[in-house]
Amino acid sequence: MSSTLISRARFSVLDRSRTREGRPTAEALRDTVALAREAEALGYHRFWVSEHHGVPGVAGSAPTVLAAAVAAATRAIRVGTGGVMLPNHRPLVVAEQFGVLESLFPGRVDMGLGRSVGFTDAVRRALGRDKGDADDFAAQLGELLDWFTGDSPTGVHARPAEGLTVPPFVLAMGEGARIAARAGLPMVIGDLRSREKMLRGIDRYRSLFRPSRWASEPYVVISGTVAVAGTEAEARRLLVPEAWAMAYSRTHGTFPPLAPAEAVEARAMTAKERDFYVSGLAGHIAGTADQVARELESVLGETGAEEVLVTTSTYDRTALLDSHRRLAALFAPAR
């Protein structure tokens, strides 16, 4: 089944290099690179990686380094970050890193940028940052873009970034939609479970958008979990490991490696853990191909989004690849 809005939209993948119980941390990074090759073969438009620090459940701490490995292992798919957390870094250094990536892989690199400053107080202290640094994101973003255009007032030149065009995207959390609009940049907004909040953010972005040298009109990427399987029950099982990890993080203060679905389902949970777990299973786009197609058609119609960034994580990597393959059959049925 392929529908009009689905066939018109772009579909991309974000992989957070989730670690798995009983498996080496390094394997998560190799899994990300392998998945990128599969995503390219399936016809996905972009493959992005993320930045997390000091999180037991995520191996991806250096996104530009990992993006280089992904780009080297693929041929044509766009590669980028979802995102580099700009408050954690000096804009000059970020510009230099993306300048190197674009120089090595010309015409394939995206610069997705976020404003988070660490998962815990301890991580923020280790990074030399605090929550207030996120408030300077708009100024940091402007400084970063100036390094590419050669407009920095310092007299310093960012090598080899200056003069290169690396498409910037803003991850819109809270104030992100307004910042993206006023900077005239494409926006990535999630998650699909908070549909009304997402729609408000998109409306705010489109109403405030100012054309820039980076984008002449608004460009909306909606992000979230999309799980496709042969049955509705199998698709739901794909959600179980991540739902438990989220529930555990909310009740224990640390985000753990993914556990197998069967281990989670057999686990005795406290009432609080169970509430968070059940909540974590709800609201995602998950089901058979026909069910997912109908839901995607609906959300694309509501949002008018140009692109869907699929952020699905699960313990079973074979099932994850099968889900991406089934989704690809919806937007690129001839492949």
Short mmCIF file of C-alpha atoms in Angstrom, two decimals:
data_model
loop_
_atom_site.label_atom_id
_atom_site.label_comp_id
_atom_site.label_asym_id
_atom_site.label_seq_id
_atom_site.Cartn_x
_atom_site.Cartn_y
_atom_site.Cartn_z
CA MET A 1 0.00 0.00 0.00
CA SER A 2 1.39 3.39 -0.97
CA SER A 3 -0.53 6.61 -0.52
CA THR A 4 -0.11 10.04 -2.03
CA LEU A 5 1.28 11.94 0.95
CA ILE A 6 3.61 9.10 1.92
CA SER A 7 5.03 8.79 -1.58
CA ARG A 8 5.66 12.56 -1.71
CA ALA A 9 7.42 12.75 1.67
CA ARG A 10 11.04 11.98 2.38
CA PHE A 11 11.84 9.34 4.98
CA SER A 12 15.04 9.31 7.00
CA VAL A 13 16.55 7.44 9.96
CA LEU A 14 18.07 8.61 13.23
CA ASP A 15 19.99 5.92 15.12
CA ARG A 16 21.10 6.74 18.66
CA SER A 17 23.57 3.85 18.96
CA ARG A 18 21.59 2.29 21.80
CA THR A 19 23.53 -0.20 23.85
CA ARG A 20 22.04 -3.60 24.67
CA GLU A 21 22.18 -5.72 27.79
CA GLY A 22 24.90 -8.35 27.56
CA ARG A 23 26.48 -6.83 24.45
CA PRO A 24 29.70 -4.75 24.20
CA THR A 25 29.23 -0.99 24.07
CA ALA A 26 31.41 -0.77 20.96
CA GLU A 27 29.02 -3.08 19.14
CA ALA A 28 26.34 -0.39 19.27
CA LEU A 29 28.52 1.92 17.16
CA ARG A 30 29.26 -0.82 14.63
CA ASP A 31 25.53 -1.58 14.51
CA THR A 32 24.85 2.06 13.65
CA VAL A 33 27.25 1.98 10.72
CA ALA A 34 25.77 -1.31 9.47
CA LEU A 35 22.25 0.08 9.74
CA ALA A 36 23.27 3.13 7.71
CA ARG A 37 24.32 0.88 4.84
CA GLU A 38 20.97 -0.92 5.01
CA ALA A 39 19.05 2.36 5.14
CA GLU A 40 20.86 3.57 2.04
CA ALA A 41 20.01 0.36 0.17
CA LEU A 42 16.36 0.75 1.17
CA GLY A 43 16.09 4.28 -0.20
CA TYR A 44 16.04 6.40 2.95
CA HIS A 45 17.00 10.03 2.35
CA ARG A 46 19.21 10.76 5.38
CA PHE A 47 20.91 8.88 8.17
CA TRP A 48 21.61 10.85 11.33
CA VAL A 49 23.39 10.10 14.60
CA SER A 50 23.02 11.73 18.01
CA GLU A 51 25.00 13.20 20.92
CA HIS A 52 24.64 11.93 24.49
CA HIS A 53 27.19 12.14 27.29
CA GLY A 54 27.56 9.83 30.27
CA VAL A 55 24.45 7.79 29.39
CA PRO A 56 24.84 4.02 29.98
CA GLY A 57 22.27 3.23 27.31
CA VAL A 58 23.79 5.28 24.49
CA ALA A 59 27.21 4.82 22.90
CA GLY A 60 26.95 7.81 20.56
CA SER A 61 28.85 10.55 22.37
CA ALA A 62 30.80 12.06 19.46
CA PRO A 63 28.35 12.56 16.58
CA THR A 64 30.68 14.17 14.04
CA VAL A 65 33.18 11.34 14.50
CA LEU A 66 30.45 8.74 14.07
CA ALA A 67 28.98 10.63 11.09
CA ALA A 68 32.38 10.40 9.40
CA ALA A 69 32.37 6.62 9.86
CA VAL A 70 28.83 6.40 8.48
CA ALA A 71 29.65 8.56 5.47
CA ALA A 72 32.77 6.51 4.74
CA ALA A 73 30.72 3.29 4.80
CA THR A 74 28.01 4.59 2.44
CA ARG A 75 27.97 6.15 -1.00
CA ALA A 76 25.06 8.52 -1.55
CA ILE A 77 22.74 8.79 1.47
CA ARG A 78 22.90 12.13 3.27
CA VAL A 79 24.64 11.88 6.64
CA GLY A 80 24.36 14.16 9.61
CA THR A 81 23.62 14.77 13.25
CA GLY A 82 20.41 14.80 15.17
CA GLY A 83 22.02 16.63 16.66
CA VAL A 84 25.18 18.24 17.85
CA MET A 85 24.21 19.95 21.13
CA LEU A 86 25.57 23.38 20.43
CA PRO A 87 25.66 24.66 24.05
CA ASN A 88 28.20 21.91 24.80
CA HIS A 89 30.74 23.24 22.28
CA ARG A 90 32.38 26.36 20.93
CA PRO A 91 30.70 27.27 17.62
CA LEU A 92 34.11 27.63 15.91
CA VAL A 93 34.98 24.02 16.73
CA VAL A 94 31.60 22.79 15.48
CA ALA A 95 32.08 24.75 12.23
CA GLU A 96 35.53 23.24 11.77
CA GLN A 97 34.23 19.72 12.35
CA PHE A 98 31.44 20.09 9.80
CA GLY A 99 33.81 21.80 7.41
CA VAL A 100 36.02 18.73 7.55
CA LEU A 101 33.04 16.42 7.02
CA GLU A 102 31.78 18.42 4.05
CA SER A 103 35.27 18.55 2.55
CA LEU A 104 35.62 14.77 2.79
CA PHE A 105 32.05 13.95 1.70
CA PRO A 106 30.92 16.91 -0.43
CA GLY A 107 27.20 17.42 -0.91
CA ARG A 108 26.18 14.73 1.59
CA VAL A 109 26.49 16.33 5.03
CA ASP A 110 23.72 17.78 7.23
CA MET A 111 24.26 19.83 10.38
CA GLY A 112 21.45 19.08 12.82
CA LEU A 113 21.78 21.23 15.95
CA GLY A 114 20.12 21.00 19.37
CA ARG A 115 20.13 23.04 22.56
CA SER A 116 20.30 20.40 25.31
CA VAL A 117 23.13 20.62 27.84
CA GLY A 118 23.36 17.16 29.40
CA PHE A 119 21.18 14.49 30.95
CA THR A 120 22.14 15.12 34.61
CA ASP A 121 23.74 17.77 36.78
CA ALA A 122 26.89 15.64 37.00
CA VAL A 123 27.20 15.42 33.22
CA ARG A 124 26.69 19.16 32.89
CA ARG A 125 29.42 19.79 35.45
CA ALA A 126 31.74 17.42 33.59
CA LEU A 127 31.08 19.37 30.39
CA GLY A 128 31.63 22.69 32.17
CA ARG A 129 28.08 23.75 31.40
CA ASP A 130 24.83 24.45 33.23
CA LYS A 131 21.17 24.58 32.23
CA GLY A 132 21.37 28.30 31.57
CA ASP A 133 23.71 27.77 28.63
CA ALA A 134 20.72 26.56 26.58
CA ASP A 135 19.31 30.09 26.82
CA ASP A 136 22.16 31.34 24.60
CA PHE A 137 21.34 28.90 21.79
CA ALA A 138 20.10 31.53 19.33
CA ALA A 139 23.30 33.55 19.68
CA GLN A 140 25.44 30.40 19.45
CA LEU A 141 23.58 29.38 16.31
CA GLY A 142 24.14 32.78 14.72
CA GLU A 143 27.85 32.63 15.54
CA LEU A 144 28.12 29.13 14.06
CA LEU A 145 26.51 30.17 10.79
CA ASP A 146 28.76 33.24 10.60
CA TRP A 147 31.82 30.97 10.56
CA PHE A 148 30.56 29.43 7.32
CA THR A 149 29.84 32.76 5.66
CA GLY A 150 33.05 34.47 6.79
CA ASP A 151 31.09 37.06 8.79
CA SER A 152 32.72 36.49 12.17
CA PRO A 153 33.74 39.83 13.72
CA THR A 154 36.85 38.21 15.26
CA GLY A 155 38.94 38.33 12.13
CA VAL A 156 39.53 34.60 12.51
CA HIS A 157 38.60 32.26 9.65
CA ALA A 158 37.13 28.80 10.16
CA ARG A 159 39.13 26.36 8.08
CA PRO A 160 37.93 24.53 6.05
CA ALA A 161 34.33 25.55 6.83
CA GLU A 162 34.35 29.08 5.46
CA GLY A 163 32.67 29.25 2.08
CA LEU A 164 31.14 25.77 2.32
CA THR A 165 27.41 25.11 2.43
CA VAL A 166 26.40 22.57 5.05
CA PRO A 167 22.58 22.58 5.46
CA PRO A 168 21.70 23.44 9.07
CA PHE A 169 18.64 22.04 10.86
CA VAL A 170 17.32 23.04 14.28
CA LEU A 171 15.96 20.41 16.64
CA ALA A 172 12.89 22.15 17.97
CA MET A 173 12.40 21.54 21.66
CA GLY A 174 10.47 24.33 23.38
CA GLU A 175 11.88 27.58 22.05
CA GLY A 176 13.52 25.76 19.13
CA ALA A 177 10.62 26.38 16.74
CA ARG A 178 10.83 30.14 17.19
CA ILE A 179 14.62 30.14 16.89
CA ALA A 180 14.52 28.01 13.73
CA ALA A 181 11.90 30.29 12.18
CA ARG A 182 13.71 33.53 12.89
CA ALA A 183 17.00 32.10 11.65
CA GLY A 184 15.29 30.87 8.47
CA LEU A 185 16.33 27.25 8.98
CA PRO A 186 14.65 23.87 8.48
CA MET A 187 13.15 22.46 11.68
CA VAL A 188 13.04 18.96 13.14
CA ILE A 189 10.22 18.52 15.64
CA GLY A 190 9.08 15.56 17.76
CA ASP A 191 7.70 13.55 19.06
CA LEU A 192 4.79 11.95 17.24
CA ARG A 193 3.12 11.04 20.55
CA SER A 194 2.51 14.69 21.45
CA ARG A 195 0.48 15.53 18.37
CA GLU A 196 -1.17 18.72 19.62
CA LYS A 197 2.11 20.11 20.96
CA MET A 198 3.80 19.23 17.68
CA LEU A 199 1.12 21.00 15.66
CA ARG A 200 1.42 24.14 17.80
CA GLY A 201 5.17 24.16 17.26
CA ILE A 202 4.79 23.74 13.50
CA ASP A 203 2.21 26.53 13.32
CA ARG A 204 4.52 28.82 15.31
CA TYR A 205 7.44 27.97 13.06
CA ARG A 206 5.57 28.62 9.82
CA SER A 207 4.02 31.87 11.03
CA LEU A 208 7.36 33.31 12.21
CA PHE A 209 9.57 31.97 9.40
CA ARG A 210 11.92 34.46 7.76
CA PRO A 211 13.58 33.39 4.48
CA SER A 212 17.36 33.18 4.69
CA ARG A 213 20.33 32.16 2.57
CA TRP A 214 19.86 28.69 4.05
CA ALA A 215 16.16 28.20 3.26
CA SER A 216 13.73 30.26 1.21
CA GLU A 217 10.65 28.70 2.80
CA PRO A 218 9.75 26.61 5.85
CA TYR A 219 10.84 22.97 5.88
CA VAL A 220 9.39 20.67 8.53
CA VAL A 221 10.78 17.31 9.57
CA ILE A 222 8.61 15.38 12.04
CA SER A 223 10.39 12.78 14.15
CA GLY A 224 9.37 9.83 16.27
CA THR A 225 9.05 6.07 16.58
CA VAL A 226 7.58 4.18 13.63
CA ALA A 227 7.44 0.40 14.03
CA VAL A 228 6.15 -1.90 11.28
CA ALA A 229 5.78 -5.68 11.56
CA GLY A 230 3.72 -8.54 10.23
CA THR A 231 1.21 -8.24 13.06
CA GLU A 232 0.15 -5.49 15.44
CA ALA A 233 1.44 -7.54 18.38
CA GLU A 234 4.89 -7.94 16.80
CA ALA A 235 5.08 -4.22 16.15
CA ARG A 236 4.15 -3.50 19.76
CA ARG A 237 6.95 -5.78 20.97
CA LEU A 238 9.42 -3.59 19.11
CA LEU A 239 8.40 -0.76 21.46
CA VAL A 240 8.87 -2.72 24.69
CA PRO A 241 12.65 -2.33 25.31
CA GLU A 242 12.67 1.45 24.82
CA ALA A 243 9.47 1.89 26.86
CA TRP A 244 11.09 0.07 29.77
CA ALA A 245 14.33 2.04 29.46
CA MET A 246 12.32 5.28 29.65
CA ALA A 247 10.33 3.99 32.63
CA TYR A 248 13.54 2.96 34.40
CA SER A 249 15.15 6.34 33.77
CA ARG A 250 12.13 8.14 35.19
CA THR A 251 12.15 6.05 38.36
CA HIS A 252 15.88 5.43 38.91
CA GLY A 253 17.55 8.50 37.39
CA THR A 254 19.71 6.71 34.84
CA PHE A 255 18.98 5.62 31.28
CA PRO A 256 19.93 1.93 30.91
CA PRO A 257 20.92 -0.34 28.01
CA LEU A 258 18.04 -1.96 26.16
CA ALA A 259 16.75 -5.26 27.55
CA PRO A 260 15.11 -8.00 25.44
CA ALA A 261 11.35 -7.63 25.14
CA GLU A 262 10.70 -11.00 26.78
CA ALA A 263 12.82 -10.03 29.81
CA VAL A 264 10.90 -6.77 30.21
CA GLU A 265 7.51 -8.46 29.89
CA ALA A 266 8.47 -11.01 32.57
CA ARG A 267 9.70 -8.33 34.96
CA ALA A 268 7.92 -7.50 38.22
CA MET A 269 7.41 -3.73 38.15
CA THR A 270 6.44 -1.32 40.87
CA ALA A 271 3.22 0.60 40.31
CA LYS A 272 5.18 3.71 39.40
CA GLU A 273 7.40 1.82 36.98
CA ARG A 274 4.35 0.18 35.40
CA ASP A 275 2.63 3.54 34.89
CA PHE A 276 5.66 5.00 33.11
CA TYR A 277 6.12 1.80 31.10
CA VAL A 278 2.52 1.72 29.88
CA SER A 279 2.75 5.41 29.03
CA GLY A 280 5.95 4.72 27.08
CA LEU A 281 4.17 2.17 24.91
CA ALA A 282 1.36 4.55 23.95
CA GLY A 283 1.00 6.97 21.08
CA HIS A 284 3.69 5.71 18.70
CA ILE A 285 3.02 4.82 15.07
CA ALA A 286 3.14 1.03 15.24
CA GLY A 287 1.33 -1.83 13.55
CA THR A 288 1.05 -3.65 10.26
CA ALA A 289 2.03 -1.93 7.03
CA ASP A 290 -1.58 -0.98 6.31
CA GLN A 291 -2.11 0.39 9.81
CA VAL A 292 1.11 2.41 9.71
CA ALA A 293 0.33 3.73 6.24
CA ARG A 294 -3.04 5.05 7.41
CA GLU A 295 -1.50 6.69 10.47
CA LEU A 296 1.34 8.24 8.49
CA GLU A 297 -1.09 9.57 5.90
CA SER A 298 -3.04 11.17 8.73
CA VAL A 299 -0.07 12.79 10.46
CA LEU A 300 1.42 14.03 7.19
CA GLY A 301 -1.95 15.56 6.34
CA GLU A 302 -2.21 17.24 9.74
CA THR A 303 1.32 18.60 9.81
CA GLY A 304 2.07 19.24 6.15
CA ALA A 305 5.57 17.96 6.93
CA GLU A 306 8.04 17.46 4.12
CA GLU A 307 9.95 14.67 5.86
CA VAL A 308 9.67 11.96 8.53
CA LEU A 309 12.71 11.15 10.69
CA VAL A 310 12.29 7.65 12.12
CA THR A 311 13.87 7.32 15.56
CA THR A 312 12.89 3.74 16.46
CA SER A 313 15.13 1.86 18.92
CA THR A 314 14.74 -1.75 20.03
CA TYR A 315 16.83 -4.62 21.37
CA ASP A 316 16.30 -6.93 18.39
CA ARG A 317 18.35 -5.43 15.55
CA THR A 318 17.00 -7.96 13.04
CA ALA A 319 13.44 -6.92 13.86
CA LEU A 320 14.46 -3.26 13.66
CA LEU A 321 15.86 -3.73 10.17
CA ASP A 322 12.73 -5.61 9.14
CA SER A 323 10.64 -2.67 10.38
CA HIS A 324 12.70 -0.21 8.33
CA ARG A 325 12.37 -2.51 5.32
CA ARG A 326 8.58 -2.72 5.65
CA LEU A 327 8.36 1.05 6.03
CA ALA A 328 10.53 1.56 2.95
CA ALA A 329 8.10 -0.60 0.97
CA LEU A 330 5.45 2.04 1.73
CA PHE A 331 7.33 5.10 0.52
CA ALA A 332 9.45 3.43 -2.18
CA PRO A 333 7.44 0.36 -3.24
CA ALA A 334 9.33 -0.12 -6.50
CA ARG A 335 12.71 -0.65 -4.78
#
